[in-house]
Short mmCIF file of C-alpha atoms and ligand atoms in Angstrom, two decimals:
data_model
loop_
_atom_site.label_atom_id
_atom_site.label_comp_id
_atom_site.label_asym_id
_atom_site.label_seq_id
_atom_site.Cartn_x
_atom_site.Cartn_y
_atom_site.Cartn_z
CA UNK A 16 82.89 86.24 130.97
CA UNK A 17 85.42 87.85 128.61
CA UNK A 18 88.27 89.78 130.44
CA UNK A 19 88.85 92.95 128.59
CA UNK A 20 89.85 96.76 128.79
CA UNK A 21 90.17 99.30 127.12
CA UNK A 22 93.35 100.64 125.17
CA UNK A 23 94.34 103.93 122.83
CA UNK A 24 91.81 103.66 120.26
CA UNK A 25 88.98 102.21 122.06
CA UNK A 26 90.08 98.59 121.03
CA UNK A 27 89.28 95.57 123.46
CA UNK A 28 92.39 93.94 124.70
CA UNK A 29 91.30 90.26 125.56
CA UNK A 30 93.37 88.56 127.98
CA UNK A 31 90.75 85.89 128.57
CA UNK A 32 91.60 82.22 127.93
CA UNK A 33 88.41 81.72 126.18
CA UNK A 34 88.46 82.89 122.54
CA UNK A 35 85.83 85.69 122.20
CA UNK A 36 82.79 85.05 119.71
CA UNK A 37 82.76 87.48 116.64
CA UNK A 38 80.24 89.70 118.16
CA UNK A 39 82.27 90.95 120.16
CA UNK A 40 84.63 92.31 117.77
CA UNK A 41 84.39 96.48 117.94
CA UNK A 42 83.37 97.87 114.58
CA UNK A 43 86.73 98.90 113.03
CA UNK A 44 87.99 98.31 109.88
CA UNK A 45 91.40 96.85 110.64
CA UNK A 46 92.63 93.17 111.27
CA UNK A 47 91.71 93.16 114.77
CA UNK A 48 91.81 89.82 116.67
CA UNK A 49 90.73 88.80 120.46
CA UNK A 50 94.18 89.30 121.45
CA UNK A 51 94.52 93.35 120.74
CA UNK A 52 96.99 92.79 117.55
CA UNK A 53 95.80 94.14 114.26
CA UNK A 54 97.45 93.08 111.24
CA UNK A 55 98.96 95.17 109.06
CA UNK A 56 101.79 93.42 107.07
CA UNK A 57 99.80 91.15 104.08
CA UNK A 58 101.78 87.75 102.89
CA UNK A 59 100.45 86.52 99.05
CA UNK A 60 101.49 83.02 98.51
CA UNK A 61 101.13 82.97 94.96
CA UNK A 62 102.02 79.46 93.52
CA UNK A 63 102.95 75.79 95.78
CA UNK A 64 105.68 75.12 93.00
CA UNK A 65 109.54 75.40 93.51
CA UNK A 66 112.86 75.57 92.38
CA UNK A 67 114.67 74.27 95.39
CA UNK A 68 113.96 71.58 97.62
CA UNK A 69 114.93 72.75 101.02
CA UNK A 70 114.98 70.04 103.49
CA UNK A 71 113.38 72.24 106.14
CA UNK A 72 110.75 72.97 104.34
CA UNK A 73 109.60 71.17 100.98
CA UNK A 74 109.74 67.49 100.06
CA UNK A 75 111.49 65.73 97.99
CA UNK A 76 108.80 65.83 94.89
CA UNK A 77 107.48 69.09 95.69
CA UNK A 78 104.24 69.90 97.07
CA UNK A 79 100.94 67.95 95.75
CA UNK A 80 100.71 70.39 92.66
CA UNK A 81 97.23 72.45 92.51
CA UNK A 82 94.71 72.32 90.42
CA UNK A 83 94.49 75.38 88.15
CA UNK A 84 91.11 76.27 88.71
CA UNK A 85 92.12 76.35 92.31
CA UNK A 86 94.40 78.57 92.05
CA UNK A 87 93.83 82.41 92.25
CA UNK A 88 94.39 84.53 89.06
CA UNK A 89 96.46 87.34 88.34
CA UNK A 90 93.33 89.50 88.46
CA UNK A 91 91.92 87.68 91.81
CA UNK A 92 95.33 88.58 93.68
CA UNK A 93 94.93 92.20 92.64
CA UNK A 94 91.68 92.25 93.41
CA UNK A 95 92.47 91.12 97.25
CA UNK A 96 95.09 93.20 97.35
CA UNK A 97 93.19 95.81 96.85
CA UNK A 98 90.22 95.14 99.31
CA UNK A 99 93.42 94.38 102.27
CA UNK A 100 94.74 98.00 101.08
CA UNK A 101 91.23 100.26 100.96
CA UNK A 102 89.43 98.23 103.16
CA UNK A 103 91.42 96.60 106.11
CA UNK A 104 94.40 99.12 106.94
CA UNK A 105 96.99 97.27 105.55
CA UNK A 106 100.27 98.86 105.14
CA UNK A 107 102.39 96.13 103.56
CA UNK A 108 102.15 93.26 100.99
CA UNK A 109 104.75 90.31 100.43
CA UNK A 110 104.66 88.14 97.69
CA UNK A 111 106.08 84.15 98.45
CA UNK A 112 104.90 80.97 98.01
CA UNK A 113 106.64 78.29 97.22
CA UNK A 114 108.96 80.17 94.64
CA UNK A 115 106.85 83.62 93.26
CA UNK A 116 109.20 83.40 90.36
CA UNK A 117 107.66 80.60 89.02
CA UNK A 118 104.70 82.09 88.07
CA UNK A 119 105.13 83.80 84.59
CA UNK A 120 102.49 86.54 85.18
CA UNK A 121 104.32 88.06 88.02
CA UNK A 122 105.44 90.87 86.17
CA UNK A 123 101.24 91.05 85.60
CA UNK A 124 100.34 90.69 89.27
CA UNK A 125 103.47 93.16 90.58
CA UNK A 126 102.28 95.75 88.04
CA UNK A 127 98.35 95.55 88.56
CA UNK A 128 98.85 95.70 92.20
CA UNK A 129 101.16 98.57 92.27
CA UNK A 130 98.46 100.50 89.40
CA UNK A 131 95.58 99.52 92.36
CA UNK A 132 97.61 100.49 95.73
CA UNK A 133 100.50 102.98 94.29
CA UNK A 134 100.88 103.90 97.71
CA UNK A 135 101.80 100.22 99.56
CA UNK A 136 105.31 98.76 99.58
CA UNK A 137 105.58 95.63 97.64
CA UNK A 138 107.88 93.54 98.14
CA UNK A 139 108.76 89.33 97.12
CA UNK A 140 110.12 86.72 99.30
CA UNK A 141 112.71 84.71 96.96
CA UNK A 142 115.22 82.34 96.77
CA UNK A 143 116.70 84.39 93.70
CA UNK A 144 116.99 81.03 91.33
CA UNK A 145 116.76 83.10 87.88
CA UNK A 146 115.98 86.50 89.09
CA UNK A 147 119.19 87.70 86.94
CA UNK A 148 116.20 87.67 84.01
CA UNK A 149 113.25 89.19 85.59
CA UNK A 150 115.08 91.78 88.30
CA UNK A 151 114.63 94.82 86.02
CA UNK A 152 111.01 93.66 84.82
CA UNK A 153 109.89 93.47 88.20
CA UNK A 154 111.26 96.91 89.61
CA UNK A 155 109.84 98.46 86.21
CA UNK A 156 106.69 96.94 87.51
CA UNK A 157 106.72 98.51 90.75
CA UNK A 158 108.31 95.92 92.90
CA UNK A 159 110.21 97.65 95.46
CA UNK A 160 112.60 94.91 96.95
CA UNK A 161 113.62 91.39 98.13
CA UNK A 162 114.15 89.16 100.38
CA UNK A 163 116.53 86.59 99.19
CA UNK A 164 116.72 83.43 100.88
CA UNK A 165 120.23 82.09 100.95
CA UNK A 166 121.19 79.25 104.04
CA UNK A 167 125.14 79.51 102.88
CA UNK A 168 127.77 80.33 100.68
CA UNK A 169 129.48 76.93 100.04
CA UNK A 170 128.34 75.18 96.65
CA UNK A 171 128.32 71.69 98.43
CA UNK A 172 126.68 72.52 101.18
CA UNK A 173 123.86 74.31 99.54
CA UNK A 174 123.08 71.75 96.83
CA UNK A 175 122.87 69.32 100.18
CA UNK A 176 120.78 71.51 101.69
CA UNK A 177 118.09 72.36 99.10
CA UNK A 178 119.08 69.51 96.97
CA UNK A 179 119.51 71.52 93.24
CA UNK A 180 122.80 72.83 92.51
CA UNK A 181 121.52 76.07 91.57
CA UNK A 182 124.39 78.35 94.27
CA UNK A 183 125.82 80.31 91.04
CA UNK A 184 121.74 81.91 89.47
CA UNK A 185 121.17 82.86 93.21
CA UNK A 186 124.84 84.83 93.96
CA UNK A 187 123.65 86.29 90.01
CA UNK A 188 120.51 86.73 91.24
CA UNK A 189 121.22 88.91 94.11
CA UNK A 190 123.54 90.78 91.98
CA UNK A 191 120.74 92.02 89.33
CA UNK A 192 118.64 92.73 92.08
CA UNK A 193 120.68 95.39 93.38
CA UNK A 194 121.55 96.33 89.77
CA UNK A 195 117.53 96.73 89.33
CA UNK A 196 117.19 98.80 92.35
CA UNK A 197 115.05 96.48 94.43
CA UNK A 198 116.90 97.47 97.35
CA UNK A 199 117.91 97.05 100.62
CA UNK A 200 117.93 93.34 100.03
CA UNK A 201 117.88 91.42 102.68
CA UNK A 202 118.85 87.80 103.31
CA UNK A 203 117.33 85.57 105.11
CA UNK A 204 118.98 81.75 106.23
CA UNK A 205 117.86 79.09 107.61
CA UNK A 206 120.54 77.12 109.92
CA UNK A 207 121.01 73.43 110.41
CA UNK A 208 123.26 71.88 112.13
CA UNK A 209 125.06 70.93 109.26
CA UNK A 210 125.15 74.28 107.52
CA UNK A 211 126.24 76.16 110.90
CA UNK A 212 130.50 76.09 110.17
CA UNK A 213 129.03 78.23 107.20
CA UNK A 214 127.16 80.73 108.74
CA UNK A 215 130.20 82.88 109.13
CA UNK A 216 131.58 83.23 105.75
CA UNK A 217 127.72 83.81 104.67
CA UNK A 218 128.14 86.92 106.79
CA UNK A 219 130.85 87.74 105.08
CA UNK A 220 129.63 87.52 102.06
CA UNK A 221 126.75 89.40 103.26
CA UNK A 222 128.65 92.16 104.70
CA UNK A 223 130.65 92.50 101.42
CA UNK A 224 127.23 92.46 99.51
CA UNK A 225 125.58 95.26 101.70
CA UNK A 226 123.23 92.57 102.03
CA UNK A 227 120.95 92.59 105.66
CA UNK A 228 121.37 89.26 106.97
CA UNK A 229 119.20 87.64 109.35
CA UNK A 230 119.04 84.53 110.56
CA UNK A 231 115.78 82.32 111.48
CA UNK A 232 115.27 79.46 113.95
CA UNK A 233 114.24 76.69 112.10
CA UNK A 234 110.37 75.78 112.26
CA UNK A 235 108.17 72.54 112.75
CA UNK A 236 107.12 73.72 109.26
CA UNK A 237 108.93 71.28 106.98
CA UNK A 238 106.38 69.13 104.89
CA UNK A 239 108.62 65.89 105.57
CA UNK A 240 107.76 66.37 109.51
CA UNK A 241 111.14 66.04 110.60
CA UNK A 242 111.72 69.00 112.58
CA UNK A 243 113.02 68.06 115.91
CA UNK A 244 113.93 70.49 118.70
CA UNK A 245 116.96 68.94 118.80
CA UNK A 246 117.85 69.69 115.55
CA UNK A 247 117.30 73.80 115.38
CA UNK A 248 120.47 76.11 115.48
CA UNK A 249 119.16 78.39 118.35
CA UNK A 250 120.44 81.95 118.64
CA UNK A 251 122.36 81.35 121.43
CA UNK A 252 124.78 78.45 119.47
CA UNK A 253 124.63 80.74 116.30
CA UNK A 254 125.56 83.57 118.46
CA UNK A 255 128.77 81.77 119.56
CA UNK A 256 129.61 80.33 116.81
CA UNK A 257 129.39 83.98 115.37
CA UNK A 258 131.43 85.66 118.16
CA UNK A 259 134.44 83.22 117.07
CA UNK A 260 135.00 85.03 113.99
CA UNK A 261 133.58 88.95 114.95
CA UNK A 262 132.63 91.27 117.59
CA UNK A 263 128.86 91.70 117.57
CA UNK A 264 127.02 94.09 119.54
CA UNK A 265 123.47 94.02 120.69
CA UNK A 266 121.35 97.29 119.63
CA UNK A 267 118.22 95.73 120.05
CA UNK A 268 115.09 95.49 117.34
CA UNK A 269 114.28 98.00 114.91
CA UNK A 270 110.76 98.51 116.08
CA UNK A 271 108.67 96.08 118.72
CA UNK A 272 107.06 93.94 116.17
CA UNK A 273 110.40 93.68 114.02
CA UNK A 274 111.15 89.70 114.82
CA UNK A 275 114.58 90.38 114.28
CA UNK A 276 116.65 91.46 117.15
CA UNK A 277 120.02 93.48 115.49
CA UNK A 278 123.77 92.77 116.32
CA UNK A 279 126.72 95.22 115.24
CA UNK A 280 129.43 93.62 113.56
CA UNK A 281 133.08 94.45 114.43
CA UNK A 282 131.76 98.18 115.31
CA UNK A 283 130.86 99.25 112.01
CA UNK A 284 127.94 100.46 109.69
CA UNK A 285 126.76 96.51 109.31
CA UNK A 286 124.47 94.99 111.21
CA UNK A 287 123.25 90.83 111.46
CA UNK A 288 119.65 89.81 112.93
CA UNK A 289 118.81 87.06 114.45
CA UNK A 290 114.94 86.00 114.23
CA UNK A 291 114.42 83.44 117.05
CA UNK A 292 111.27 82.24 115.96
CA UNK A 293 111.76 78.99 118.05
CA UNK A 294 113.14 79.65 121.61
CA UNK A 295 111.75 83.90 121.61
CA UNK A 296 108.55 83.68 120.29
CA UNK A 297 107.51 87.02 118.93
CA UNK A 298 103.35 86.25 118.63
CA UNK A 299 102.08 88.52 121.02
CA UNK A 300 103.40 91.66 118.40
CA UNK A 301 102.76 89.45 115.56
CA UNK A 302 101.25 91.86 112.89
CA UNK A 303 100.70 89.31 109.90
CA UNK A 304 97.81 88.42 107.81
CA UNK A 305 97.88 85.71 104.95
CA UNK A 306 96.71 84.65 101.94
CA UNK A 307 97.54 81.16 100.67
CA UNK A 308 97.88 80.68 96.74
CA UNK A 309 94.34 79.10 96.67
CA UNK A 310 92.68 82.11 97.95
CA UNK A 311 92.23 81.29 101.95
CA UNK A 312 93.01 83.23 104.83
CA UNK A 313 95.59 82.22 107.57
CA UNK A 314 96.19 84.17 110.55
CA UNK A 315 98.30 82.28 111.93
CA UNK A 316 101.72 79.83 110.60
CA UNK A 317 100.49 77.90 113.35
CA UNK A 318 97.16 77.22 112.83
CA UNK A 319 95.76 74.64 110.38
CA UNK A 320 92.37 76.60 109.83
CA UNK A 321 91.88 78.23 106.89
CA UNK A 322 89.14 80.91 105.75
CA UNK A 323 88.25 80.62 102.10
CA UNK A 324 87.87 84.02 100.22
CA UNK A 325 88.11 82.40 97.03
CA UNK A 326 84.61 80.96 96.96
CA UNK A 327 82.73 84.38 97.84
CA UNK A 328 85.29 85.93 95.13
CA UNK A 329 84.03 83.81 92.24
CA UNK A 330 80.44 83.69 93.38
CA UNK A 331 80.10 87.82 93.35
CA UNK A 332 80.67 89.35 96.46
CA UNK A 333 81.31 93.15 96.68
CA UNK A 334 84.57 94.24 97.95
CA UNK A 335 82.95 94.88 101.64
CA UNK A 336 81.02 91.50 101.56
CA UNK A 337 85.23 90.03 101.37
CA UNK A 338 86.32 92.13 103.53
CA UNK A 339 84.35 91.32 106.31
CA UNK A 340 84.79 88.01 105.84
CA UNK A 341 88.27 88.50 106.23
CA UNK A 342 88.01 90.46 108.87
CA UNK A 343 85.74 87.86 110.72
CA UNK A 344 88.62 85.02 110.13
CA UNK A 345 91.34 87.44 111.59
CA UNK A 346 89.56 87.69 114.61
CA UNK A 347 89.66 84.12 115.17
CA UNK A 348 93.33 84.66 115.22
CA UNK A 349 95.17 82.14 117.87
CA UNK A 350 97.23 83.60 120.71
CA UNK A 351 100.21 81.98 119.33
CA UNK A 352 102.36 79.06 119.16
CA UNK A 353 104.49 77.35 121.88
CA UNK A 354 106.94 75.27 119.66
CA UNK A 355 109.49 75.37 122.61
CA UNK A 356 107.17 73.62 124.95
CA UNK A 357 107.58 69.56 124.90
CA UNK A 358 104.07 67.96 123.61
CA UNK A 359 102.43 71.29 122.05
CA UNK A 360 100.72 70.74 118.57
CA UNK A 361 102.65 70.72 115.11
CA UNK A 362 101.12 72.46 112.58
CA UNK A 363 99.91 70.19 109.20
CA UNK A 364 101.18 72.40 106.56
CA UNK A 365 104.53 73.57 105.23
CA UNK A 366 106.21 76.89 104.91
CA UNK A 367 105.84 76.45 101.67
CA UNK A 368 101.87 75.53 101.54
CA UNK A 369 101.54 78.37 103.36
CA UNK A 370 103.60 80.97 102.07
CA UNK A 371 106.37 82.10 104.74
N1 SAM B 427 110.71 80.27 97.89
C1 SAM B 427 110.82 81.56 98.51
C2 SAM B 427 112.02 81.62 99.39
O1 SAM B 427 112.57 80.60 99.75
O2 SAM B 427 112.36 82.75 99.75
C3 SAM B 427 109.59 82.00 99.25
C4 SAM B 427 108.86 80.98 100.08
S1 SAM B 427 109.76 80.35 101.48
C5 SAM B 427 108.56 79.27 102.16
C6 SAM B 427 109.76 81.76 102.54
C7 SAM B 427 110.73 81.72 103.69
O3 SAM B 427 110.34 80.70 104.57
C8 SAM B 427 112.17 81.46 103.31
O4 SAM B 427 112.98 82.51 103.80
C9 SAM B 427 112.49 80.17 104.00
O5 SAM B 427 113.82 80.12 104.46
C10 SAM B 427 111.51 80.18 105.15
N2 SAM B 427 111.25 78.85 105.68
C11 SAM B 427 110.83 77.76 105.02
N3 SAM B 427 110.69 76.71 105.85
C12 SAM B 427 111.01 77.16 107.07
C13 SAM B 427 111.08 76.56 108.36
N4 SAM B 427 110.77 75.29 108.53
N5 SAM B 427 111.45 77.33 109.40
C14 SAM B 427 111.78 78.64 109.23
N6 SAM B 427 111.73 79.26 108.05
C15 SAM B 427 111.37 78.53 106.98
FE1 SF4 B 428 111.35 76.54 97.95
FE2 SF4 B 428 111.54 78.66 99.51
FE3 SF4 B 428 110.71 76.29 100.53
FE4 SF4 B 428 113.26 76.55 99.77
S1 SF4 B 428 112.22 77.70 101.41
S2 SF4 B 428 111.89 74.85 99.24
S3 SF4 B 428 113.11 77.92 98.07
S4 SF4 B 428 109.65 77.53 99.04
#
């Protein structure tokens, strides 16, 4: 039998190590799963193709490129947008991919979505190649901010790293970002070992910026599949390499699901996080749903199975007929991952496949 009780809000909190069956999913109309989480912040992936090639997380030809008809349409995004919006409770919605700038209807999709959900945040993952041209666009649109992804400030080490020298449209990038108003902007970075004697004039630079920086564990999500343990700056080593060149201060994490936990720097207003996605995992608050570019749900980075929307989308389902669906694949939703444990599963796919 199932193990469950009850919580605020009558919802079943399943602490069984079976996965329970769909029927025994309560009624509502959030993004419940088994495990009492309901999902609330939506990711779009919205293309596979890139810009950069970061080592941690794309190959060095890019992802097998998809097939147009495969691919959902400016309208189809919307659309699902929508449904997650007036249907499912969401709150949130992230655009990513691969590189969202690389689709030239962005401006499109940012603007229908904020005409269907003028209520709901939008926001872009980015790695800011050639955002300098589309920043105003895309806040006149009704994008609110960014995320820019940025792993360091040194020209070398970032055309190592991602393996285009493109360091000089990303600082510009950032820049016209701000100048657009899709602010706070934060920054996200990825650590290697070999980018870690950079991490503190990124800070810096960050600092200077009034950019939010936070760094992330690296992830057995790289499409070459050479993600070692071994090789992932933990917070601990970032932390002390850190604390040679400021005083940080712990204040903790913004809310409980925030993955970041916050550090003070050298007492004043700035603050870096540190997301330790590898050695602190942060599933049991996870409160993510996802959509990859080709119309399939993932609940989970960590789990290969997908739930395909797009099919039921083309073939005439009503908005409730989707959304049930969707609901029914988030309640499938894994307890989470245990990269930190020796012999547990890799995942198949890439960040960028999925959409980080
Ligand atoms: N191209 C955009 C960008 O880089 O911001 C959006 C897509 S990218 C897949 C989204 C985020 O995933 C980036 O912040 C990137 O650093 C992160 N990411 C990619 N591979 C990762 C990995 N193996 N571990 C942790 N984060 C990863
Ligand atoms: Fe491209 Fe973003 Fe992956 Fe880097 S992290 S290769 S910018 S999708």
């Amino acid at each position: 039998m199932t193990a469950a009780t009850s919580v605020a809000l009558g919802l079943p909190r399943v602490r069984s190590a079976r996965p329970a069956t769909l029927r025994d999913r309560p009624p509502v109309p959030g993004l419940i799963d088994s495990f009492g989480r309901t999902a609330r912040d939506l990711r779009v992936s919205i293309t596979e193709k890139c810009s950069l090639r970061c080592s941690y997380c794309m190959p060095v030809e890019g992802l097998p490129p998809i097939a147009p008809d495969r691919l959902l349409t400016a309208s189809e995004i919307i659309r699902l947008v929508r449904i997650a919006v007036q249907y499912l409770e969401v709150r949130e919605v992230r655009f990513t991919g691969g590189e969202p700038l690389l689709r030239r209807d962005l401006e499109q999709i940012i603007a229908g979505c904020a005409e269907a959900v003028p209520e709901t945040p939008l926001s872009m993952t980015t790695n800011a190649v050639g955002l300098e041209h589309r920043a105003a666009a895309l806040a006149k649109a009704g994008l609110g901010r960014v995320n820019v992804s940025l792993d360091t400030i040194d020209a070398e080490q970032f055309a190592a790293l991602t393996r285009r020298n493109r360091l000089p449209s990303v600082l510009t990038g950032v820049k016209a970002a701000r100048r657009a108003g899709l602010t706070p902007i934060k920054v996200n970075a990825v650590l290697m070992p070999e980018t870690l004697s950079g991490a503190a004039d990124l800070l810096r630079w960050c600092v200077a910026e009034a950019c939010h920086l936070r760094f992330i564990e690296a992830m057995p999500l790289d499409a070459d599949q050479q993600w070692t343990r071994e090789r992932v700056v933990d917070a601990a080593q970032l932390l002390a390499a850190l604390r040679q060149h400021f005083e940080l201060t712990s204040i903790g994490r913004e809310n409980p699901s925030a993955p970041a936990e916050e550090w003070q720097v050298n007492g004043g207003s700035a603050t870096v996080g540190i997301i330790a996605s590898v050695t602190r995992s942060f599933c049991r608050d996870c409160d993510r749903t996802r959509i990859s570019a080709e119309g399939a749900v993932r609940s989970c980075l960590f789990n290969d199975s997908e739930h395909d929307l797009r099919t039921a989308l083309r073939n005439g389902a009503t908005d409730e007929e989707l959304a049930q669906l969707w609901r029914a694949a988030m309640w499938s939703k894994p307890a989470g991952h245990q990269i930190d444990t020796a012999g547990s599963a890799l995942p198949r796919h890439s960040m960028g496949a999925i959409g980080g």
